[in-house]
Short mmCIF file of C-alpha atoms in Angstrom, two decimals:
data_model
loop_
_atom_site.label_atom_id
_atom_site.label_comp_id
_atom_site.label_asym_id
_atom_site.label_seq_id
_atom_site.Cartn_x
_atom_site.Cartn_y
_atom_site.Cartn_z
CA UNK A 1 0.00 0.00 0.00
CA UNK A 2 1.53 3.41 -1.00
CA UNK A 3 2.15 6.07 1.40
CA UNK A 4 -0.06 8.81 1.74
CA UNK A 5 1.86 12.19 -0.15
CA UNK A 6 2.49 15.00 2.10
CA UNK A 7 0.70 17.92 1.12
CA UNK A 8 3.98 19.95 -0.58
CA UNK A 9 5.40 17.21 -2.51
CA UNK A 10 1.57 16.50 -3.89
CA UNK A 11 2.11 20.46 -5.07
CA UNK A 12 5.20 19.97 -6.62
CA UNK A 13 4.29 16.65 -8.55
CA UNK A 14 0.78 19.00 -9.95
CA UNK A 15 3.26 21.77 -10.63
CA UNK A 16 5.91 18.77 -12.49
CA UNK A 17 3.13 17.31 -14.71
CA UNK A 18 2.21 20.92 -15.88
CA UNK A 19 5.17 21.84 -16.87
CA UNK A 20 5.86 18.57 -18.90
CA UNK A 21 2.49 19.02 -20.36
CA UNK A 22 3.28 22.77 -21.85
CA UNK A 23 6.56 21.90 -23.64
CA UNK A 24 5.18 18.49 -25.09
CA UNK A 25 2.38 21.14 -26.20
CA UNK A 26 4.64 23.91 -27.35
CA UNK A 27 7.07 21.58 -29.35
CA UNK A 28 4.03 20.11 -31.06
CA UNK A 29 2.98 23.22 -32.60
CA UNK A 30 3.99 23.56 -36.36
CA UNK A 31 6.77 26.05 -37.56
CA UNK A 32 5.67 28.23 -40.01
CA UNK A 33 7.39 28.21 -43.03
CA UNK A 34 10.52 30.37 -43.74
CA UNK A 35 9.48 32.64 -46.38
CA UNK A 36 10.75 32.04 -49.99
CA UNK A 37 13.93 33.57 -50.75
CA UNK A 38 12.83 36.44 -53.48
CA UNK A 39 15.02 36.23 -56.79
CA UNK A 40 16.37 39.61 -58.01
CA UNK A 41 15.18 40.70 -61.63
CA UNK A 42 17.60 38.99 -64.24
CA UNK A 43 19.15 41.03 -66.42
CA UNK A 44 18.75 41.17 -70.16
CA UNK A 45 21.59 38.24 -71.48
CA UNK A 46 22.79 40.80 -74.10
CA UNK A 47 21.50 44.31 -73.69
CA UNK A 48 21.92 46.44 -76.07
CA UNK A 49 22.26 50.35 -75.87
CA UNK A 50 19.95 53.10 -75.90
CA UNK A 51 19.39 56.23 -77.19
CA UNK A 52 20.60 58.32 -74.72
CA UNK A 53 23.56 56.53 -74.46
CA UNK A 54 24.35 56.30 -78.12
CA UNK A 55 23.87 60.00 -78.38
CA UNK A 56 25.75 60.81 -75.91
CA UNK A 57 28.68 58.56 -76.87
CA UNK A 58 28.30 60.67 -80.75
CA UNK A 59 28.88 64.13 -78.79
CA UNK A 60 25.95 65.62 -80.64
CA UNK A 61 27.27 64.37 -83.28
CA UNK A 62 23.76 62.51 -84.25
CA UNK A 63 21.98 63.36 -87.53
CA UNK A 64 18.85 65.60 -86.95
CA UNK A 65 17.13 64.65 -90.37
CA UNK A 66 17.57 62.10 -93.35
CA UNK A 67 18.68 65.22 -95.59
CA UNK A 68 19.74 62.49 -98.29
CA UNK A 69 19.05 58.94 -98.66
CA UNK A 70 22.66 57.35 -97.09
CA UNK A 71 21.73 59.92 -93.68
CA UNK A 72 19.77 58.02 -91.39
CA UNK A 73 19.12 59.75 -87.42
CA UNK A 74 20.24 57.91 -84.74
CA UNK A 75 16.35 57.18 -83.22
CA UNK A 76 16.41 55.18 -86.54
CA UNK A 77 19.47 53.71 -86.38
CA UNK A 78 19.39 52.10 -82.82
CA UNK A 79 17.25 49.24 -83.69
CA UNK A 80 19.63 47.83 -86.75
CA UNK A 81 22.62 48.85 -84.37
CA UNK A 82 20.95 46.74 -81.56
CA UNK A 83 19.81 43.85 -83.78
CA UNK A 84 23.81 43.44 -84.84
CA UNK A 85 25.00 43.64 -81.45
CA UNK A 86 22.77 41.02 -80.58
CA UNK A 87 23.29 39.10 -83.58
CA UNK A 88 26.64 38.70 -83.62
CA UNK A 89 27.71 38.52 -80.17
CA UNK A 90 29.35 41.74 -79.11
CA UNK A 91 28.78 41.02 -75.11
CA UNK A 92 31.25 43.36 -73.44
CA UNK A 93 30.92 47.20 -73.24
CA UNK A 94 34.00 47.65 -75.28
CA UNK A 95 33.38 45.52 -77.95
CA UNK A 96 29.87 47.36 -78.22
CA UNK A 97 31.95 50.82 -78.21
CA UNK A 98 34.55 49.61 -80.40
CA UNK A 99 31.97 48.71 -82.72
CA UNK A 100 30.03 52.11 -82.54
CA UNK A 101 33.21 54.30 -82.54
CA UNK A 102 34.20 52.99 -85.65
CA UNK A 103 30.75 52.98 -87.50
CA UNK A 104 31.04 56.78 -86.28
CA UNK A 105 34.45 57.31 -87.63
CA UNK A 106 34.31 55.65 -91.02
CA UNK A 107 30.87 56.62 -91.79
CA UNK A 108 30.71 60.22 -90.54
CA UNK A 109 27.95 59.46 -87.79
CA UNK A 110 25.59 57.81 -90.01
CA UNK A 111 25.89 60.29 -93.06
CA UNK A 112 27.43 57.71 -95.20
CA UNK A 113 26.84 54.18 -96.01
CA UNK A 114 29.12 54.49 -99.48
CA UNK A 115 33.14 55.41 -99.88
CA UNK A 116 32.59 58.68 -102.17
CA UNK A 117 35.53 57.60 -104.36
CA UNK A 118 35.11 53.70 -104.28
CA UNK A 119 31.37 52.33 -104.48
CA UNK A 120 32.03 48.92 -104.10
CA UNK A 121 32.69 49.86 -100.66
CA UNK A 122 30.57 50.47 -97.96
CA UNK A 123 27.41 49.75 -95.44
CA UNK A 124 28.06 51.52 -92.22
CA UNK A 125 31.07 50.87 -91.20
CA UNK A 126 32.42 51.59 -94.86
CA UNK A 127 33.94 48.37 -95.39
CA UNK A 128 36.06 47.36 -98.64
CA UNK A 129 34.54 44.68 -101.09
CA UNK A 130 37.22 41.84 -99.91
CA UNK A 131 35.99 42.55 -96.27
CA UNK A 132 32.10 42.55 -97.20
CA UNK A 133 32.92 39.04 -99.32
CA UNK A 134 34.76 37.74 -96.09
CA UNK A 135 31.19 38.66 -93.77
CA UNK A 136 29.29 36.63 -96.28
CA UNK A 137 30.96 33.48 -96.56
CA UNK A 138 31.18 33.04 -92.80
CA UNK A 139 27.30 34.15 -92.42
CA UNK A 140 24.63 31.36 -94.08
CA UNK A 141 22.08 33.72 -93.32
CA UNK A 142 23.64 36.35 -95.22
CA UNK A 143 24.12 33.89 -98.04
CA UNK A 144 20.62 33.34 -99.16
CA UNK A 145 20.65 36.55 -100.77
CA UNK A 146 22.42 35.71 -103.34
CA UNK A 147 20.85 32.64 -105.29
CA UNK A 148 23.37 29.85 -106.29
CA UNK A 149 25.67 31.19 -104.42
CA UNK A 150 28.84 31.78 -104.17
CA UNK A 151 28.49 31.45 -108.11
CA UNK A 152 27.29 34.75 -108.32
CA UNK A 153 28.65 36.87 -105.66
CA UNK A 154 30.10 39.89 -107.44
CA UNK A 155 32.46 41.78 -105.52
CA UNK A 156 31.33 45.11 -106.84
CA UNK A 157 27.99 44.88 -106.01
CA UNK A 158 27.80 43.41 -102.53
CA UNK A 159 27.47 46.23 -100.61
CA UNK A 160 24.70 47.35 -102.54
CA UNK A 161 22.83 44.26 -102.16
CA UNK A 162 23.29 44.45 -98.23
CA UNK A 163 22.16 47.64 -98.31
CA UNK A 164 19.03 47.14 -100.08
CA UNK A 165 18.07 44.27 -97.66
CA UNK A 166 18.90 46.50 -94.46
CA UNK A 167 21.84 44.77 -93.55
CA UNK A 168 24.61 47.70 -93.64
CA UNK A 169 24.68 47.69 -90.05
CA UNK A 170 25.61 43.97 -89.88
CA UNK A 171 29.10 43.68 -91.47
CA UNK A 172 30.58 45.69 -88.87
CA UNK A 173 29.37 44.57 -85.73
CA UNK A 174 30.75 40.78 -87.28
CA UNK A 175 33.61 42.03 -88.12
CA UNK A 176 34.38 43.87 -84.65
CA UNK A 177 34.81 40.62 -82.40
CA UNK A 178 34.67 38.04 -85.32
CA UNK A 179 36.73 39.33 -88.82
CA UNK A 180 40.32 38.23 -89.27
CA UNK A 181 42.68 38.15 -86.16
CA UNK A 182 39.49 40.08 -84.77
CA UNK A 183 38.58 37.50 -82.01
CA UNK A 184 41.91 37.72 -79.26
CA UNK A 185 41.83 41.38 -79.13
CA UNK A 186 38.08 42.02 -79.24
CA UNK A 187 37.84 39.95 -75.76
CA UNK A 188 40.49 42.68 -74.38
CA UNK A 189 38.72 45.78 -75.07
CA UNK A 190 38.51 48.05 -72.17
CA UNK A 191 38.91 51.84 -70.75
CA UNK A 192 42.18 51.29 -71.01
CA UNK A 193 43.89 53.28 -74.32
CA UNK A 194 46.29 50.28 -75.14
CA UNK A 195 43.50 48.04 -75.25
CA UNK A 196 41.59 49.78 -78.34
CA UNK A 197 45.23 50.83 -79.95
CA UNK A 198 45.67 46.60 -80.09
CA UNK A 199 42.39 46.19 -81.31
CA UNK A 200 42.61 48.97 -84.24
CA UNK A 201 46.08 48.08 -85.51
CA UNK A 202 45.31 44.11 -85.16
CA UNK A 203 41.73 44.11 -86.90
CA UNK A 204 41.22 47.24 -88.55
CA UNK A 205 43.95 48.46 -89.30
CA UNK A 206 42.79 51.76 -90.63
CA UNK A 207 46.41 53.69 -91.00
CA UNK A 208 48.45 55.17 -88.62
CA UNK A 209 47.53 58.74 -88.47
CA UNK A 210 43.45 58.10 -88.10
CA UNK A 211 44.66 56.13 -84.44
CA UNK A 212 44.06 59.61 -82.50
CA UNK A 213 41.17 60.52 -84.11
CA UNK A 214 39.25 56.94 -83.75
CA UNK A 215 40.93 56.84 -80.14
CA UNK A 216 38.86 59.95 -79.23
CA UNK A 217 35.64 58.83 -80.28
CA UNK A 218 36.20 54.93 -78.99
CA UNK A 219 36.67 56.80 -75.16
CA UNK A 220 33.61 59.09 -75.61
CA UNK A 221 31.65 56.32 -76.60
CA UNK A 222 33.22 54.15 -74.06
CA UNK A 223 32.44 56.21 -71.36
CA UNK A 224 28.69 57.00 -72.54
CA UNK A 225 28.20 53.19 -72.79
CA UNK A 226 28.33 53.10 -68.62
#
């Protein structure tokens, strides 16, 4: 027969139970659920620039009207300059700029699309016919234009045929991280001067005393490219 509890130690065995009762009851209760972690925006894979910037980087140098048919205003040209960056690849800010700069240089900030004194050369970046022929045999896409080709590619007319199918934008933006010996320095292309100076003299190679001159315009646009 058990012993009769004295009074205090009956209190503390009440007082025992409810306590073991509580945290059976308080580690029962559910967690909630740790909120989902929110994901920022992703960025675009290749942006492209935009009118501001591309107006700044050409120093109000931009067309204000298509006063003859080669002109054509920068608010038209950003969607062809886009479409090539995309197209081709030009990922880094200095490829883009390198790209631009030159366009700017060669074809007087979209007056021309023509050399004056040679018209088999051209499109926007005022390419010779050798370099235009060179964009087309490593583009299939480009190729269709020209039926049975490359039977019936004539060098003096391929710029003219790239212009008429709104492609004069194309052949430079290829060129700038893809033409010959193009690729190494185009992955280089920075702020820094001796970075463009590589590039120009590697895969342009427009002549010694235009470096300043498309130097200038490759930092302006550069810098408006932030």
């Amino acid at each position: 027969m058990f012993r009769s509890l004295t009074f205090s130690a009956l209190v503390a065995l009440i007082a025992l139970s409810i306590s073991l009762l509580i945290t059976e009851t308080v580690i029962a209760q559910p967690t909630s659920p740790s909120p989902a972690p929110t994901n920022p925006p992703k960025k675009p894979n290749n942006p492209g620039i935009t009118i501001n910037q591309l107006k700044k980087g050409f120093a109000g140098n931009c067309p204000t009207s298509a006063a003859t048919p080669e002109i054509i205003t920068c608010e038209d040209a950003l969607p062809f300059i886009n479409r090539a960056i995309k197209k081709y690849r030009l990922k880094t800010r200095g490829q883009k700029a390198a790209y631009v700069a030159n366009m700017a240089f060669e074809g007087g900030y979209l007056k021309y699309n023509h050399n004056l004194q040679n018209p088999s050369q051209g499109t926007r970046s005022i390419m010779p016919a050798v370099s235009l022929r060179a964009f087309v045999n490593a583009n299939k896409s480009v190729q269709k234009l020209w039926p049975g080709y490359p039977n019936n590619v004539n060098d003096s007319t391929i710029v003219d045929v790239l212009i008429k199918n709104k492609l004069d934008f194309e052949p430079g933006a290829w060129w700038t991280v893809s033409g010959p010996d193009c690729a190494t320095v185009a992955k280089g292309l920075t702020g820094v001067d001796a970075t463009f100076l590589v590039w120009e003299k590697t895969c342009i190679r427009g002549g010694e005393e235009t470096i300043q001159d498309r130097l200038k315009i490759y930092t302006n646009v550069y810098k408006a490219f932030m």
